[in-house]
Each structure stands twice: as C-alpha cells, then as structure tokens.
C-alpha cells in the first residue's frame, strides 16, 4: 500500500535537505546538481520508459528520457530521486512512462514526485487564491496556471488533482487533450510541453564529468582519453567548445 502521509513527509524532508523551502516551485534540474556524487544523463529512450536509477555502489546515475516534454522530465527526475533516497533496493530500476501505475514502489515514487514538485501547502493556497468560481471548481485557466507555476506536465498535474480530490476523474478527462493549445491560447510559452530539440537531448552532468576533469588535471589520462570520456558522455561542447552546439549567443 502507498502511505501518502509518509511519502509527503519524505518529500518535505528531501526538499529541506537539498536547501529548498516547503512552498516554492523548484528548478529540479539545477537542484539535482547538489546531490552528492550523482551523474545525471539525459538520453532519448523512446515511448515507454521515463527514466532509470542506477545505484552503482554510492556513485549513482540517474538517466532521464529526454524525448519527453520538459514538464514530464522534471517529474521523472523527482521520481528517480525517490528511488535514490528512499527505495531500499540495491538494484537498478527502469521506470515506465505511465504515472500512477506499476508496483507499490513505482506508485510511491510517483506520489513522491508529485509532493516534491507540488508541495501540498503551496497547492492549497494557490487553489484558494485562483479558483474560478464561488464553488471552487478548477477550470482550464487554473489548470494551466498551476502546471506552469509548478513546472509539471498536464498528466502529472491531473494525477495530483484527482488524487487530492480536487477534480473527479471525469472532470480531469476534459483537460487531457489539446494541452499545448490551451496554454498558448492563454498567453503562455509552450516550452514546458515539448522536449528540447533532438540535437540537445543527449547530455551528461555531474560526478562523471567532474571525475574526467580530475583525471585529466592530475595527468592520469591522456588528452585523447579525456576527450573520449567526454564524447562518450555526450559532451562534445567540452571538447570542441560551444561552437559545436551551433554557435548560439551566450548571455
Ligand atoms: Zn520508478
């Protein structure tokens, strides 16, 4: 069984541990860099997998399916943090795309991701402030505002609102289609609802890169080997410079 109260406590404690308060929207991609010894890999993994967590004897690797929308990737990363911090299994785990499915560990990881990205206190006060009518029903305006504020995909938001009895399943179903249009028509950017362009879906950050640099600085690997290590980790930008990425302007 999934113990929501316990999972909520875990989500709050990890937010605190990583230096976040219990109310704000968080930049989870940046936050993941503060997880000790973590290597983060973005890699397009097709239709069915959202991500994976490899414990690797204290040198963990989290891989995120970068072919999914940014909002969904944020949820996947929070989901994998559950495996890293709270799932006792020593094994690697590969996670399916469907939110709220799978065994109890998978369900717990989804519930955790939801509480981690959308703290209950913040959700409550947001709804109180913006509900659309006197009975407090949530309309498309509030739905888009919520997913934009917390940076989650529509499916992730509806999963939470149904789970918290803020919407019935039937009501939620009305909001599942035409997601991008609904946001754009209300004046929002569509960044949250799309993956990055294909040439930017491969990337490695964190411990692995740090270690490669260290080996090179200490003269423990040749320049060729160092470059090979970076190229294997999809970091041509570190080998050839930013121009490789298409010469964008840096701000
Ligand atoms: Zn999982």
mmCIF file of C-alpha atoms and ligand atoms in Angstrom:
data_model
loop_
_atom_site.group_PDB
_atom_site.id
_atom_site.type_symbol
_atom_site.label_atom_id
_atom_site.label_comp_id
_atom_site.label_asym_id
_atom_site.label_seq_id
_atom_site.Cartn_x
_atom_site.Cartn_y
_atom_site.Cartn_z
ATOM 1 C CA UNK A 1 0.000 0.000 0.000
ATOM 2 C CA UNK A 2 1.100 3.542 -0.689
ATOM 3 C CA UNK A 3 1.283 5.579 2.524
ATOM 4 C CA UNK A 4 0.657 9.114 1.286
ATOM 5 C CA UNK A 5 1.315 10.778 4.612
ATOM 6 C CA UNK A 6 4.688 9.083 4.925
ATOM 7 C CA UNK A 7 5.592 9.966 1.338
ATOM 8 C CA UNK A 8 4.610 13.582 1.873
ATOM 9 C CA UNK A 9 6.948 13.684 4.879
ATOM 10 C CA UNK A 10 9.750 12.189 2.789
ATOM 11 C CA UNK A 11 9.211 14.765 0.040
ATOM 12 C CA UNK A 12 9.338 17.585 2.584
ATOM 13 C CA UNK A 13 12.463 16.226 4.246
ATOM 14 C CA UNK A 14 14.328 15.890 0.934
ATOM 15 C CA UNK A 15 13.340 19.427 -0.046
ATOM 16 C CA UNK A 16 14.790 20.641 3.231
ATOM 17 C CA UNK A 17 17.908 18.511 2.868
ATOM 18 C CA UNK A 18 18.548 19.982 -0.573
ATOM 19 C CA UNK A 19 18.033 23.511 0.719
ATOM 20 C CA UNK A 20 14.506 24.235 -0.527
ATOM 21 C CA UNK A 21 11.573 25.600 1.463
ATOM 22 C CA UNK A 22 8.241 23.791 1.588
ATOM 23 C CA UNK A 23 6.275 26.103 -0.666
ATOM 24 C CA UNK A 24 8.125 27.360 -3.713
ATOM 25 C CA UNK A 25 8.304 25.977 -7.208
ATOM 26 C CA UNK A 26 11.770 24.472 -7.704
ATOM 27 C CA UNK A 27 14.287 24.177 -10.507
ATOM 28 C CA UNK A 28 14.804 20.465 -10.094
ATOM 29 C CA UNK A 29 17.332 20.186 -12.945
ATOM 30 C CA UNK A 30 19.675 22.549 -11.082
ATOM 31 C CA UNK A 31 18.826 21.084 -7.725
ATOM 32 C CA UNK A 32 19.952 17.630 -8.865
ATOM 33 C CA UNK A 33 23.479 19.017 -9.210
ATOM 34 C CA UNK A 34 23.606 19.361 -5.439
ATOM 35 C CA UNK A 35 23.057 15.624 -4.910
ATOM 36 C CA UNK A 36 26.453 14.229 -3.871
ATOM 37 C CA UNK A 37 28.256 12.034 -6.423
ATOM 38 C CA UNK A 38 25.292 11.948 -8.772
ATOM 39 C CA UNK A 39 25.761 11.634 -12.513
ATOM 40 C CA UNK A 40 22.779 12.820 -14.489
ATOM 41 C CA UNK A 41 22.267 11.572 -18.025
ATOM 42 C CA UNK A 42 19.704 12.902 -20.484
ATOM 43 C CA UNK A 43 19.039 10.430 -23.240
ATOM 44 C CA UNK A 44 16.056 9.828 -25.537
ATOM 45 C CA UNK A 45 14.663 6.419 -24.542
ATOM 46 C CA UNK A 46 11.636 6.039 -26.753
ATOM 47 C CA UNK A 47 7.980 5.862 -25.894
ATOM 48 C CA UNK A 48 7.602 3.699 -22.853
ATOM 49 C CA UNK A 49 10.390 4.480 -20.385
ATOM 50 C CA UNK A 50 10.532 7.691 -18.367
ATOM 51 C CA UNK A 51 13.868 7.176 -16.674
ATOM 52 C CA UNK A 52 16.136 4.958 -14.640
ATOM 53 C CA UNK A 53 18.125 4.950 -11.444
ATOM 54 C CA UNK A 54 21.366 3.001 -11.106
ATOM 55 C CA UNK A 55 22.667 2.892 -7.524
ATOM 56 C CA UNK A 56 26.204 1.910 -8.535
ATOM 57 C CA UNK A 57 27.764 1.493 -5.061
ATOM 58 C CA UNK A 58 27.401 5.082 -3.929
ATOM 59 C CA UNK A 59 28.110 6.612 -7.346
ATOM 60 C CA UNK A 60 24.558 6.792 -8.609
ATOM 61 C CA UNK A 61 23.443 7.504 -12.130
ATOM 62 C CA UNK A 62 20.014 8.871 -12.928
ATOM 63 C CA UNK A 63 19.011 8.788 -16.559
ATOM 64 C CA UNK A 64 16.052 10.789 -17.835
ATOM 65 C CA UNK A 65 14.194 10.160 -21.062
ATOM 66 C CA UNK A 66 14.884 13.453 -22.791
ATOM 67 C CA UNK A 67 12.483 12.696 -25.629
ATOM 68 C CA UNK A 68 9.625 13.547 -23.272
ATOM 69 C CA UNK A 69 8.360 17.052 -22.533
ATOM 70 C CA UNK A 70 10.310 19.254 -20.125
ATOM 71 C CA UNK A 71 7.416 19.160 -17.656
ATOM 72 C CA UNK A 72 7.423 15.386 -17.748
ATOM 73 C CA UNK A 73 11.215 15.230 -17.415
ATOM 74 C CA UNK A 74 11.001 17.288 -14.245
ATOM 75 C CA UNK A 75 8.518 14.781 -12.844
ATOM 76 C CA UNK A 76 10.705 11.855 -13.943
ATOM 77 C CA UNK A 77 13.726 13.345 -12.189
ATOM 78 C CA UNK A 78 11.770 13.761 -8.932
ATOM 79 C CA UNK A 79 10.518 10.177 -9.337
ATOM 80 C CA UNK A 80 14.085 8.887 -9.694
ATOM 81 C CA UNK A 81 15.170 10.848 -6.612
ATOM 82 C CA UNK A 82 12.698 8.721 -4.668
ATOM 83 C CA UNK A 83 14.482 5.572 -5.877
ATOM 84 C CA UNK A 84 17.811 7.093 -4.970
ATOM 85 C CA UNK A 85 16.930 8.237 -1.449
ATOM 86 C CA UNK A 86 14.062 6.072 -0.269
ATOM 87 C CA UNK A 87 13.878 2.853 -2.272
ATOM 88 C CA UNK A 88 15.904 0.302 -0.295
ATOM 89 C CA UNK A 89 16.518 -1.977 -3.238
ATOM 90 C CA UNK A 90 20.162 -2.048 -4.289
ATOM 91 C CA UNK A 91 19.224 -2.850 -7.847
ATOM 92 C CA UNK A 92 18.899 -0.564 -10.783
ATOM 93 C CA UNK A 93 15.373 0.347 -11.700
ATOM 94 C CA UNK A 94 13.876 1.224 -15.053
ATOM 95 C CA UNK A 95 10.674 3.231 -14.826
ATOM 96 C CA UNK A 96 7.647 3.190 -17.082
ATOM 97 C CA UNK A 97 6.041 6.280 -18.516
ATOM 98 C CA UNK A 98 2.563 5.817 -17.082
ATOM 99 C CA UNK A 99 2.064 7.931 -13.952
ATOM 100 C CA UNK A 100 0.416 6.134 -11.037
ATOM 101 C CA UNK A 101 0.920 2.625 -12.482
ATOM 102 C CA UNK A 102 3.211 -0.298 -11.680
ATOM 103 C CA UNK A 103 4.016 -1.847 -8.289
ATOM 104 C CA UNK A 104 3.826 -0.075 -4.936
ATOM 105 C CA UNK A 105 7.379 1.248 -5.219
ATOM 106 C CA UNK A 106 6.626 2.819 -8.589
ATOM 107 C CA UNK A 107 3.373 4.263 -7.270
ATOM 108 C CA UNK A 108 5.188 5.629 -4.217
ATOM 109 C CA UNK A 109 7.850 7.208 -6.432
ATOM 110 C CA UNK A 110 5.147 8.951 -8.489
ATOM 111 C CA UNK A 111 3.370 10.169 -5.378
ATOM 112 C CA UNK A 112 6.700 11.390 -4.048
ATOM 113 C CA UNK A 113 7.491 13.240 -7.288
ATOM 114 C CA UNK A 114 4.144 14.961 -7.069
ATOM 115 C CA UNK A 115 4.606 16.089 -3.450
ATOM 116 C CA UNK A 116 8.202 17.068 -4.123
ATOM 117 C CA UNK A 117 7.361 19.325 -7.064
ATOM 118 C CA UNK A 118 3.953 20.455 -5.804
ATOM 119 C CA UNK A 119 4.048 20.857 -2.029
ATOM 120 C CA UNK A 120 0.585 20.452 -0.517
ATOM 121 C CA UNK A 121 0.653 23.789 1.301
ATOM 122 C CA UNK A 122 1.513 25.607 -1.916
ATOM 123 C CA UNK A 123 -1.170 23.790 -3.874
ATOM 124 C CA UNK A 124 -3.836 24.600 -1.285
ATOM 125 C CA UNK A 125 -3.037 28.289 -1.112
ATOM 126 C CA UNK A 126 -2.757 28.530 -4.895
ATOM 127 C CA UNK A 127 -6.191 26.970 -5.370
ATOM 128 C CA UNK A 128 -7.742 29.143 -2.683
ATOM 129 C CA UNK A 129 -6.397 32.211 -4.430
ATOM 130 C CA UNK A 130 -7.249 31.352 -8.022
ATOM 131 C CA UNK A 131 -10.262 29.051 -8.094
ATOM 132 C CA UNK A 132 -12.521 30.129 -10.868
ATOM 133 C CA UNK A 133 -15.952 30.318 -9.283
ATOM 134 C CA UNK A 134 -17.595 30.542 -5.913
ATOM 135 C CA UNK A 135 -17.965 26.740 -5.670
ATOM 136 C CA UNK A 136 -14.231 26.422 -6.223
ATOM 137 C CA UNK A 137 -14.214 24.374 -9.404
ATOM 138 C CA UNK A 138 -10.975 24.367 -11.332
ATOM 139 C CA UNK A 139 -11.194 25.450 -14.963
ATOM 140 C CA UNK A 140 -8.641 25.360 -17.771
ATOM 141 C CA UNK A 141 -7.213 28.728 -16.721
ATOM 142 C CA UNK A 142 -6.374 27.468 -13.245
ATOM 143 C CA UNK A 143 -5.087 24.148 -14.596
ATOM 144 C CA UNK A 144 -2.628 25.888 -16.931
ATOM 145 C CA UNK A 145 -1.625 28.379 -14.263
ATOM 146 C CA UNK A 146 -0.891 25.531 -11.846
ATOM 147 C CA UNK A 147 1.159 23.432 -14.264
ATOM 148 C CA UNK A 148 3.116 26.488 -15.355
ATOM 149 C CA UNK A 149 3.813 27.567 -11.813
ATOM 150 C CA UNK A 150 4.941 24.159 -10.601
ATOM 151 C CA UNK A 151 6.548 23.187 -13.937
ATOM 152 C CA UNK A 152 4.834 19.843 -14.411
ATOM 153 C CA UNK A 153 3.149 18.152 -17.334
ATOM 154 C CA UNK A 154 -0.628 18.153 -17.645
ATOM 155 C CA UNK A 155 -0.797 14.432 -16.879
ATOM 156 C CA UNK A 156 1.282 14.912 -13.731
ATOM 157 C CA UNK A 157 -0.925 17.775 -12.558
ATOM 158 C CA UNK A 158 -4.204 15.944 -13.241
ATOM 159 C CA UNK A 159 -2.859 12.867 -11.453
ATOM 160 C CA UNK A 160 -2.298 15.020 -8.384
ATOM 161 C CA UNK A 161 -5.591 16.912 -8.538
ATOM 162 C CA UNK A 162 -7.568 13.690 -8.881
ATOM 163 C CA UNK A 163 -5.548 12.055 -6.089
ATOM 164 C CA UNK A 164 -6.264 15.034 -3.802
ATOM 165 C CA UNK A 165 -9.968 15.045 -4.794
ATOM 166 C CA UNK A 166 -9.704 18.485 -6.329
ATOM 167 C CA UNK A 167 -11.091 17.052 -9.568
ATOM 168 C CA UNK A 168 -13.111 13.947 -10.382
ATOM 169 C CA UNK A 169 -11.661 11.592 -12.997
ATOM 170 C CA UNK A 170 -14.423 12.686 -15.331
ATOM 171 C CA UNK A 171 -13.567 16.354 -14.902
ATOM 172 C CA UNK A 172 -9.866 15.632 -15.356
ATOM 173 C CA UNK A 173 -10.501 13.796 -18.628
ATOM 174 C CA UNK A 174 -11.800 17.018 -20.164
ATOM 175 C CA UNK A 175 -8.375 18.592 -19.743
ATOM 176 C CA UNK A 176 -6.233 15.808 -21.202
ATOM 177 C CA UNK A 177 -6.318 16.842 -24.850
ATOM 178 C CA UNK A 178 -5.161 19.953 -26.684
ATOM 179 C CA UNK A 179 -2.671 20.696 -23.919
ATOM 180 C CA UNK A 180 -0.265 22.936 -25.845
ATOM 181 C CA UNK A 181 -3.062 24.916 -27.468
ATOM 182 C CA UNK A 182 -4.776 25.530 -24.170
ATOM 183 C CA UNK A 183 -1.597 27.041 -22.727
ATOM 184 C CA UNK A 184 -0.610 29.044 -25.804
ATOM 185 C CA UNK A 185 -4.128 30.464 -26.118
ATOM 186 C CA UNK A 186 -3.873 31.714 -22.564
ATOM 187 C CA UNK A 187 -0.629 33.516 -23.391
ATOM 188 C CA UNK A 188 1.956 31.038 -22.129
ATOM 189 C CA UNK A 189 5.098 29.715 -23.744
ATOM 190 C CA UNK A 190 4.993 26.101 -24.930
ATOM 191 C CA UNK A 191 8.480 25.205 -23.590
ATOM 192 C CA UNK A 192 7.086 23.093 -20.750
ATOM 193 C CA UNK A 193 5.145 20.862 -23.112
ATOM 194 C CA UNK A 194 7.913 19.931 -25.529
ATOM 195 C CA UNK A 195 11.250 18.144 -25.345
ATOM 196 C CA UNK A 196 14.414 20.012 -26.302
ATOM 197 C CA UNK A 197 15.382 19.751 -29.987
ATOM 198 C CA UNK A 198 16.832 16.340 -30.857
ATOM 199 C CA UNK A 199 20.451 17.552 -31.025
ATOM 200 C CA UNK A 200 20.175 18.707 -27.400
ATOM 201 C CA UNK A 201 18.646 15.562 -25.962
ATOM 202 C CA UNK A 202 21.983 13.900 -25.176
ATOM 203 C CA UNK A 203 23.866 15.243 -22.187
ATOM 204 C CA UNK A 204 25.749 14.098 -19.090
ATOM 205 C CA UNK A 205 26.273 16.238 -15.995
ATOM 206 C CA UNK A 206 27.700 15.863 -12.538
ATOM 207 C CA UNK A 207 30.077 13.414 -10.992
ATOM 208 C CA UNK A 208 31.236 11.689 -14.176
ATOM 209 C CA UNK A 209 32.311 14.952 -15.795
ATOM 210 C CA UNK A 210 33.956 16.127 -12.591
ATOM 211 C CA UNK A 211 35.926 12.868 -12.374
ATOM 212 C CA UNK A 212 37.023 13.058 -16.009
ATOM 213 C CA UNK A 213 38.329 16.589 -15.387
ATOM 214 C CA UNK A 214 40.119 15.445 -12.263
ATOM 215 C CA UNK A 215 41.834 12.534 -14.032
ATOM 216 C CA UNK A 216 42.982 14.868 -16.764
ATOM 217 C CA UNK A 217 44.222 17.567 -14.398
ATOM 218 C CA UNK A 218 46.214 15.010 -12.438
ATOM 219 C CA UNK A 219 47.732 13.703 -15.663
ATOM 220 C CA UNK A 220 46.206 10.298 -15.072
ATOM 221 C CA UNK A 221 44.681 10.165 -18.552
ATOM 222 C CA UNK A 222 45.924 11.426 -21.895
ATOM 223 C CA UNK A 223 44.183 14.252 -23.742
ATOM 224 C CA UNK A 224 42.817 11.686 -26.184
ATOM 225 C CA UNK A 225 41.383 9.516 -23.430
ATOM 226 C CA UNK A 226 39.944 12.559 -21.653
ATOM 227 C CA UNK A 227 38.224 13.708 -24.822
ATOM 228 C CA UNK A 228 36.966 10.216 -25.411
ATOM 229 C CA UNK A 229 35.486 10.140 -21.893
ATOM 230 C CA UNK A 230 33.656 13.395 -22.570
ATOM 231 C CA UNK A 231 32.470 12.387 -26.020
ATOM 232 C CA UNK A 232 31.140 9.104 -24.636
ATOM 233 C CA UNK A 233 29.168 11.221 -22.180
ATOM 234 C CA UNK A 234 27.676 13.357 -24.984
ATOM 235 C CA UNK A 235 29.739 16.400 -24.076
ATOM 236 C CA UNK A 236 31.287 17.491 -27.379
ATOM 237 C CA UNK A 237 30.772 21.058 -26.140
ATOM 238 C CA UNK A 238 33.506 20.444 -23.539
ATOM 239 C CA UNK A 239 35.855 19.042 -26.161
ATOM 240 C CA UNK A 240 35.213 21.316 -29.128
ATOM 241 C CA UNK A 241 33.775 24.376 -27.348
ATOM 242 C CA UNK A 242 30.336 25.920 -27.544
ATOM 243 C CA UNK A 243 30.568 26.500 -31.302
ATOM 244 C CA UNK A 244 29.866 22.827 -31.720
ATOM 245 C CA UNK A 245 26.373 23.452 -30.399
ATOM 246 C CA UNK A 246 25.664 25.760 -33.302
ATOM 247 C CA UNK A 247 27.331 28.943 -32.112
ATOM 248 C CA UNK A 248 24.493 30.281 -30.035
ATOM 249 C CA UNK A 249 24.828 33.550 -28.219
ATOM 250 C CA UNK A 250 25.618 33.211 -24.568
ATOM 251 C CA UNK A 251 24.001 35.625 -22.221
HETATM 252 ZN ZN1 LIG B 1 10.467 4.205 -10.820
#
